[in-house]
Amino acid sequence: MGKTTAEKIFAAHLVDEPFPGTKVLRLDVVMCHEITTPIAIADLMERGKDRVFNPGNIKAVIDHVTPSKDSKTATQAKILRDWAHRHGVKDFFDVGANGVCHALFPEKGFIRPGYTVIMGDSHTCTHGAFGAFAAGVGTTDLEVGILKGVCAFREPKTIRINVTGRLPRGVYAKDVILQIIGKLTVNGATDKVMEFRGNVIDEMTMESRMTLCNMAIEAGGTSGICMPDRVTVDYLWPFISGDYASKEDAVADFKKWHSDDDAAYDSELNIDVSSLEPTVTFGYKPDQVKPIGEIAGTPVDQIYIGSCTNGRLEDLRIAAQILKGRKIAPGVRGILSPATPGIYQQALKEGLIEIFMEAGFCVTNPTCGACLGMSNGVLAEGEVCAATTNRNFMGRMGKGGMVHLMSPATSAATAIEGVMADPRKYL
């Protein structure tokens, strides 16, 4: 019987199976940021194991609260900074060079098809967009990864999600993944890989595929995965051109990571997006979704465009197309956080930052701060935010605050009207 992509990656990276079903995998990349890694560093130091398995395979960034907002976050940043310098981690991105981890690391070419990737961050599943197995892990697994370059997993089963049809105008990857989560529920993919297939996925950019895989965790998924193809190769070409004679050779090589035609899946979900509408969340769970028409007119206090889900250049372009020549509604505030310095620079060159600022947005540096309610856009109690982020848990962006998840297009339309609004009227 054939294998799924995840099964092929597990087989290629298997180091040991100490217990039936428990697979110890060799890791290609261990990612670290200043919120979860300092705990692991402190424990390793206390145990007399302040070492790293290979500094070249470790990527580290200060991104969740940057620049530091107080002494506590400054201390967290210092612990990571000193550790990276102490062990010669050259791929360490400090203030000024830093960006949101799940946007910055792919942008730097650190992720390849067939890789195994871990990080102490639930949205590590983003990197499965490249045909990798990428998973968020707890502190103990992160410590072992840093020290030994391995991680133990129960081999997950795979849900195949076939996305077909044609995306209507005003509907984007964020709408698709919200619809999928709505159908699966927040527990529907627990301990499973979500494999995205179909012509709609094939036609998506890498940015859109990363948006899909980023929110696999919101359905309980261990990882999201897309098949690596010419789109993947085009994105990675600046980093892999020395390894292949041509792009065609790279495409052919990456096919070894495709799921086999006779692979066995735990289940399949079929979605035709041809009639899909812009989709938003309500309530406090990512599976509570509605078409924009059913929630339009709901007042908001803040609009936030950014995060590891929708802070990439593609997202800024979509929102700017709607905002150009328009102003945000009186009484609401708009915040834009481009996800990396590179995205910020390109947005400046294209005039996108000017469009946002003329519309009335506050433009901040790349940071995760607002998404998890730590800085740069925290909500007051009772306030409502229209956000391109990935979680609408109660208090996620501030104690007592309410978050509605949506695409950059829907966020931009909402900014103009000051209430939840359908973006299609502005396209």
PDB file of N, CA and C in Angstrom, residues 350-415:
ATOM      1  N   GLU A 350       6.109  49.655  -3.050  1.00  0.00           N
ATOM      2  CA  GLU A 350       4.896  49.582  -3.862  1.00  0.00           C
ATOM      3  C   GLU A 350       3.866  50.648  -3.498  1.00  0.00           C
ATOM      4  N   GLY A 351       4.163  51.432  -2.478  1.00  0.00           N
ATOM      5  CA  GLY A 351       3.228  52.478  -2.070  1.00  0.00           C
ATOM      6  C   GLY A 351       2.095  51.972  -1.183  1.00  0.00           C
ATOM      7  N   LEU A 352       2.192  50.734  -0.715  1.00  0.00           N
ATOM      8  CA  LEU A 352       1.110  50.170   0.090  1.00  0.00           C
ATOM      9  C   LEU A 352       1.043  50.814   1.473  1.00  0.00           C
ATOM     10  N   ILE A 353       2.208  51.063   2.060  1.00  0.00           N
ATOM     11  CA  ILE A 353       2.237  51.681   3.389  1.00  0.00           C
ATOM     12  C   ILE A 353       1.588  53.059   3.334  1.00  0.00           C
ATOM     13  N   GLU A 354       1.847  53.785   2.273  1.00  0.00           N
ATOM     14  CA  GLU A 354       1.233  55.101   2.110  1.00  0.00           C
ATOM     15  C   GLU A 354      -0.292  54.990   2.037  1.00  0.00           C
ATOM     16  N   ILE A 355      -0.785  53.988   1.325  1.00  0.00           N
ATOM     17  CA  ILE A 355      -2.232  53.781   1.225  1.00  0.00           C
ATOM     18  C   ILE A 355      -2.833  53.532   2.609  1.00  0.00           C
ATOM     19  N   PHE A 356      -2.193  52.666   3.379  1.00  0.00           N
ATOM     20  CA  PHE A 356      -2.699  52.367   4.729  1.00  0.00           C
ATOM     21  C   PHE A 356      -2.683  53.609   5.611  1.00  0.00           C
ATOM     22  N   MET A 357      -1.589  54.360   5.555  1.00  0.00           N
ATOM     23  CA  MET A 357      -1.475  55.527   6.424  1.00  0.00           C
ATOM     24  C   MET A 357      -2.447  56.633   6.016  1.00  0.00           C
ATOM     25  N   GLU A 358      -2.630  56.812   4.729  1.00  0.00           N
ATOM     26  CA  GLU A 358      -3.583  57.825   4.268  1.00  0.00           C
ATOM     27  C   GLU A 358      -5.013  57.433   4.631  1.00  0.00           C
ATOM     28  N   ALA A 359      -5.260  56.136   4.722  1.00  0.00           N
ATOM     29  CA  ALA A 359      -6.585  55.668   5.122  1.00  0.00           C
ATOM     30  C   ALA A 359      -6.819  55.853   6.621  1.00  0.00           C
ATOM     31  N   GLY A 360      -5.733  56.025   7.375  1.00  0.00           N
ATOM     32  CA  GLY A 360      -5.864  56.245   8.811  1.00  0.00           C
ATOM     33  C   GLY A 360      -5.340  55.125   9.680  1.00  0.00           C
ATOM     34  N   PHE A 361      -4.616  54.184   9.065  1.00  0.00           N
ATOM     35  CA  PHE A 361      -4.053  53.078   9.838  1.00  0.00           C
ATOM     36  C   PHE A 361      -2.787  53.499  10.568  1.00  0.00           C
ATOM     37  N   CYS A 362      -2.587  52.922  11.744  1.00  0.00           N
ATOM     38  CA  CYS A 362      -1.308  52.974  12.439  1.00  0.00           C
ATOM     39  C   CYS A 362      -0.481  51.803  11.917  1.00  0.00           C
ATOM     40  N   VAL A 363       0.722  52.076  11.426  1.00  0.00           N
ATOM     41  CA  VAL A 363       1.591  51.026  10.900  1.00  0.00           C
ATOM     42  C   VAL A 363       2.696  50.749  11.916  1.00  0.00           C
ATOM     43  N   THR A 364       2.773  49.507  12.379  1.00  0.00           N
ATOM     44  CA  THR A 364       3.771  49.148  13.386  1.00  0.00           C
ATOM     45  C   THR A 364       4.851  48.260  12.780  1.00  0.00           C
ATOM     46  N   ASN A 365       5.891  48.022  13.555  1.00  0.00           N
ATOM     47  CA  ASN A 365       6.945  47.099  13.148  1.00  0.00           C
ATOM     48  C   ASN A 365       6.417  45.666  13.137  1.00  0.00           C
ATOM     49  N   PRO A 366       7.139  44.744  12.492  1.00  0.00           N
ATOM     50  CA  PRO A 366       6.734  43.333  12.522  1.00  0.00           C
ATOM     51  C   PRO A 366       6.736  42.809  13.961  1.00  0.00           C
ATOM     52  N   THR A 367       5.636  42.240  14.387  1.00  0.00           N
ATOM     53  CA  THR A 367       5.518  41.694  15.735  1.00  0.00           C
ATOM     54  C   THR A 367       4.286  40.810  15.838  1.00  0.00           C
ATOM     55  N   CYS A 368       4.331  39.863  16.777  1.00  0.00           N
ATOM     56  CA  CYS A 368       3.171  39.036  17.098  1.00  0.00           C
ATOM     57  C   CYS A 368       2.315  39.681  18.186  1.00  0.00           C
ATOM     58  N   GLY A 369       2.768  40.795  18.739  1.00  0.00           N
ATOM     59  CA  GLY A 369       2.233  41.343  19.972  1.00  0.00           C
ATOM     60  C   GLY A 369       0.732  41.415  20.107  1.00  0.00           C
ATOM     61  N   ALA A 370       0.048  41.993  19.120  1.00  0.00           N
ATOM     62  CA  ALA A 370      -1.403  42.172  19.243  1.00  0.00           C
ATOM     63  C   ALA A 370      -2.147  40.850  19.179  1.00  0.00           C
ATOM     64  N   CYS A 371      -1.668  39.916  18.380  1.00  0.00           N
ATOM     65  CA  CYS A 371      -2.375  38.652  18.154  1.00  0.00           C
ATOM     66  C   CYS A 371      -2.635  37.901  19.443  1.00  0.00           C
ATOM     67  N   LEU A 372      -1.668  37.915  20.362  1.00  0.00           N
ATOM     68  CA  LEU A 372      -1.856  37.210  21.622  1.00  0.00           C
ATOM     69  C   LEU A 372      -2.036  38.165  22.799  1.00  0.00           C
ATOM     70  N   GLY A 373      -2.414  39.401  22.493  1.00  0.00           N
ATOM     71  CA  GLY A 373      -2.786  40.342  23.534  1.00  0.00           C
ATOM     72  C   GLY A 373      -1.658  40.779  24.436  1.00  0.00           C
ATOM     73  N   MET A 374      -0.456  40.955  23.868  1.00  0.00           N
ATOM     74  CA  MET A 374       0.683  41.334  24.697  1.00  0.00           C
ATOM     75  C   MET A 374       1.178  42.757  24.439  1.00  0.00           C
ATOM     76  N   SER A 375       1.009  43.257  23.206  1.00  0.00           N
ATOM     77  CA  SER A 375       1.491  44.605  22.888  1.00  0.00           C
ATOM     78  C   SER A 375       0.967  45.024  21.524  1.00  0.00           C
ATOM     79  N   ASN A 376       1.150  46.291  21.191  1.00  0.00           N
ATOM     80  CA  ASN A 376       0.878  46.813  19.849  1.00  0.00           C
ATOM     81  C   ASN A 376      -0.539  46.561  19.343  1.00  0.00           C
ATOM     82  N   GLY A 377      -1.546  46.696  20.229  1.00  0.00           N
ATOM     83  CA  GLY A 377      -2.913  46.545  19.763  1.00  0.00           C
ATOM     84  C   GLY A 377      -3.800  45.745  20.682  1.00  0.00           C
ATOM     85  N   VAL A 378      -3.501  45.761  21.979  1.00  0.00           N
ATOM     86  CA  VAL A 378      -4.304  45.025  22.961  1.00  0.00           C
ATOM     87  C   VAL A 378      -5.676  45.695  23.107  1.00  0.00           C
ATOM     88  N   LEU A 379      -6.713  44.867  23.261  1.00  0.00           N
ATOM     89  CA  LEU A 379      -8.084  45.360  23.399  1.00  0.00           C
ATOM     90  C   LEU A 379      -8.427  45.641  24.851  1.00  0.00           C
ATOM     91  N   ALA A 380      -9.283  46.625  25.063  1.00  0.00           N
ATOM     92  CA  ALA A 380      -9.869  46.866  26.381  1.00  0.00           C
ATOM     93  C   ALA A 380     -11.073  45.944  26.559  1.00  0.00           C
ATOM     94  N   GLU A 381     -11.503  45.782  27.793  1.00  0.00           N
ATOM     95  CA  GLU A 381     -12.656  44.940  28.066  1.00  0.00           C
ATOM     96  C   GLU A 381     -13.885  45.459  27.325  1.00  0.00           C
ATOM     97  N   GLY A 382     -14.573  44.553  26.651  1.00  0.00           N
ATOM     98  CA  GLY A 382     -15.777  44.911  25.916  1.00  0.00           C
ATOM     99  C   GLY A 382     -15.533  45.373  24.494  1.00  0.00           C
ATOM    100  N   GLU A 383     -14.276  45.533  24.103  1.00  0.00           N
ATOM    101  CA  GLU A 383     -13.990  45.981  22.735  1.00  0.00           C
ATOM    102  C   GLU A 383     -14.017  44.814  21.753  1.00  0.00           C
ATOM    103  N   VAL A 384     -14.285  45.161  20.478  1.00  0.00           N
ATOM    104  CA  VAL A 384     -14.405  44.166  19.412  1.00  0.00           C
ATOM    105  C   VAL A 384     -13.377  44.465  18.331  1.00  0.00           C
ATOM    106  N   CYS A 385     -12.690  43.419  17.883  1.00  0.00           N
ATOM    107  CA  CYS A 385     -11.666  43.589  16.847  1.00  0.00           C
ATOM    108  C   CYS A 385     -11.962  42.693  15.644  1.00  0.00           C
ATOM    109  N   ALA A 386     -11.874  43.266  14.461  1.00  0.00           N
ATOM    110  CA  ALA A 386     -11.901  42.515  13.210  1.00  0.00           C
ATOM    111  C   ALA A 386     -10.452  42.229  12.849  1.00  0.00           C
ATOM    112  N   ALA A 387     -10.054  40.960  12.854  1.00  0.00           N
ATOM    113  CA  ALA A 387      -8.636  40.624  12.766  1.00  0.00           C
ATOM    114  C   ALA A 387      -8.337  39.569  11.709  1.00  0.00           C
ATOM    115  N   THR A 388      -7.144  39.674  11.134  1.00  0.00           N
ATOM    116  CA  THR A 388      -6.687  38.661  10.180  1.00  0.00           C
ATOM    117  C   THR A 388      -5.854  37.596  10.880  1.00  0.00           C
ATOM    118  N   THR A 389      -5.968  37.526  12.203  1.00  0.00           N
ATOM    119  CA  THR A 389      -5.192  36.574  12.984  1.00  0.00           C
ATOM    120  C   THR A 389      -5.828  35.183  12.930  1.00  0.00           C
ATOM    121  N   ASN A 390      -5.450  34.304  13.853  1.00  0.00           N
ATOM    122  CA  ASN A 390      -5.878  32.909  13.749  1.00  0.00           C
ATOM    123  C   ASN A 390      -6.675  32.388  14.935  1.00  0.00           C
ATOM    124  N   ARG A 391      -6.824  33.183  15.993  1.00  0.00           N
ATOM    125  CA  ARG A 391      -7.541  32.697  17.171  1.00  0.00           C
ATOM    126  C   ARG A 391      -8.513  33.743  17.671  1.00  0.00           C
ATOM    127  N   ASN A 392      -9.716  33.275  17.998  1.00  0.00           N
ATOM    128  CA  ASN A 392     -10.735  34.167  18.550  1.00  0.00           C
ATOM    129  C   ASN A 392     -11.158  33.731  19.943  1.00  0.00           C
ATOM    130  N   PHE A 393     -10.221  33.063  20.659  1.00  0.00           N
ATOM    131  CA  PHE A 393     -10.527  32.642  22.022  1.00  0.00           C
ATOM    132  C   PHE A 393     -10.884  33.861  22.875  1.00  0.00           C
ATOM    133  N   MET A 394     -11.675  33.642  23.903  1.00  0.00           N
ATOM    134  CA  MET A 394     -12.044  34.725  24.808  1.00  0.00           C
ATOM    135  C   MET A 394     -10.787  35.336  25.432  1.00  0.00           C
ATOM    136  N   GLY A 395     -10.632  36.636  25.303  1.00  0.00           N
ATOM    137  CA  GLY A 395      -9.490  37.329  25.866  1.00  0.00           C
ATOM    138  C   GLY A 395      -8.204  37.190  25.079  1.00  0.00           C
ATOM    139  N   ARG A 396      -8.244  36.597  23.902  1.00  0.00           N
ATOM    140  CA  ARG A 396      -7.038  36.347  23.117  1.00  0.00           C
ATOM    141  C   ARG A 396      -6.249  37.636  22.855  1.00  0.00           C
ATOM    142  N   MET A 397      -6.936  38.704  22.500  1.00  0.00           N
ATOM    143  CA  MET A 397      -6.251  39.962  22.189  1.00  0.00           C
ATOM    144  C   MET A 397      -6.391  40.986  23.319  1.00  0.00           C
ATOM    145  N   GLY A 398      -6.818  40.524  24.478  1.00  0.00           N
ATOM    146  CA  GLY A 398      -6.995  41.405  25.621  1.00  0.00           C
ATOM    147  C   GLY A 398      -8.150  40.940  26.472  1.00  0.00           C
ATOM    148  N   LYS A 399      -8.008  41.025  27.781  1.00  0.00           N
ATOM    149  CA  LYS A 399      -9.026  40.536  28.699  1.00  0.00           C
ATOM    150  C   LYS A 399     -10.381  41.173  28.420  1.00  0.00           C
ATOM    151  N   GLY A 400     -11.379  40.314  28.183  1.00  0.00           N
ATOM    152  CA  GLY A 400     -12.721  40.811  27.921  1.00  0.00           C
ATOM    153  C   GLY A 400     -12.953  41.276  26.502  1.00  0.00           C
ATOM    154  N   GLY A 401     -11.954  41.124  25.636  1.00  0.00           N
ATOM    155  CA  GLY A 401     -12.089  41.553  24.246  1.00  0.00           C
ATOM    156  C   GLY A 401     -12.685  40.462  23.370  1.00  0.00           C
ATOM    157  N   MET A 402     -13.281  40.872  22.266  1.00  0.00           N
ATOM    158  CA  MET A 402     -13.915  39.951  21.317  1.00  0.00           C
ATOM    159  C   MET A 402     -13.193  40.054  19.977  1.00  0.00           C
ATOM    160  N   VAL A 403     -12.868  38.917  19.375  1.00  0.00           N
ATOM    161  CA  VAL A 403     -12.150  38.902  18.102  1.00  0.00           C
ATOM    162  C   VAL A 403     -12.978  38.180  17.047  1.00  0.00           C
ATOM    163  N   HIS A 404     -13.132  38.796  15.890  1.00  0.00           N
ATOM    164  CA  HIS A 404     -13.744  38.153  14.729  1.00  0.00           C
ATOM    165  C   HIS A 404     -12.638  37.915  13.701  1.00  0.00           C
ATOM    166  N   LEU A 405     -12.429  36.664  13.316  1.00  0.00           N
ATOM    167  CA  LEU A 405     -11.409  36.325  12.326  1.00  0.00           C
ATOM    168  C   LEU A 405     -11.964  36.484  10.927  1.00  0.00           C
ATOM    169  N   MET A 406     -11.140  36.996  10.021  1.00  0.00           N
ATOM    170  CA  MET A 406     -11.584  37.233   8.650  1.00  0.00           C
ATOM    171  C   MET A 406     -10.386  37.461   7.744  1.00  0.00           C
ATOM    172  N   SER A 407     -10.627  37.572   6.457  1.00  0.00           N
ATOM    173  CA  SER A 407      -9.564  37.804   5.489  1.00  0.00           C
ATOM    174  C   SER A 407      -9.118  39.260   5.514  1.00  0.00           C
ATOM    175  N   PRO A 408      -7.962  39.573   4.931  1.00  0.00           N
ATOM    176  CA  PRO A 408      -7.543  40.974   4.816  1.00  0.00           C
ATOM    177  C   PRO A 408      -8.557  41.823   4.054  1.00  0.00           C
ATOM    178  N   ALA A 409      -9.196  41.244   3.049  1.00  0.00           N
ATOM    179  CA  ALA A 409     -10.184  41.998   2.270  1.00  0.00           C
ATOM    180  C   ALA A 409     -11.372  42.379   3.140  1.00  0.00           C
ATOM    181  N   THR A 410     -11.891  41.422   3.907  1.00  0.00           N
ATOM    182  CA  THR A 410     -13.033  41.695   4.769  1.00  0.00           C
ATOM    183  C   THR A 410     -12.644  42.668   5.879  1.00  0.00           C
ATOM    184  N   SER A 411     -11.417  42.555   6.369  1.00  0.00           N
ATOM    185  CA  SER A 411     -10.929  43.491   7.390  1.00  0.00           C
ATOM    186  C   SER A 411     -10.873  44.913   6.846  1.00  0.00           C
ATOM    187  N   ALA A 412     -10.397  45.056   5.620  1.00  0.00           N
ATOM    188  CA  ALA A 412     -10.298  46.382   5.014  1.00  0.00           C
ATOM    189  C   ALA A 412     -11.680  46.999   4.808  1.00  0.00           C
ATOM    190  N   ALA A 413     -12.623  46.205   4.319  1.00  0.00           N
ATOM    191  CA  ALA A 413     -13.987  46.711   4.131  1.00  0.00           C
ATOM    192  C   ALA A 413     -14.605  47.104   5.464  1.00  0.00           C
ATOM    193  N   THR A 414     -14.331  46.317   6.490  1.00  0.00           N
ATOM    194  CA  THR A 414     -14.844  46.608   7.828  1.00  0.00           C
ATOM    195  C   THR A 414     -14.245  47.897   8.368  1.00  0.00           C
ATOM    196  N   ALA A 415     -12.983  48.135   8.063  1.00  0.00           N
ATOM    197  CA  ALA A 415     -12.344  49.383   8.502  1.00  0.00           C
ATOM    198  C   ALA A 415     -13.026  50.599   7.892  1.00  0.00           C
TER     199      ALA A 415
END
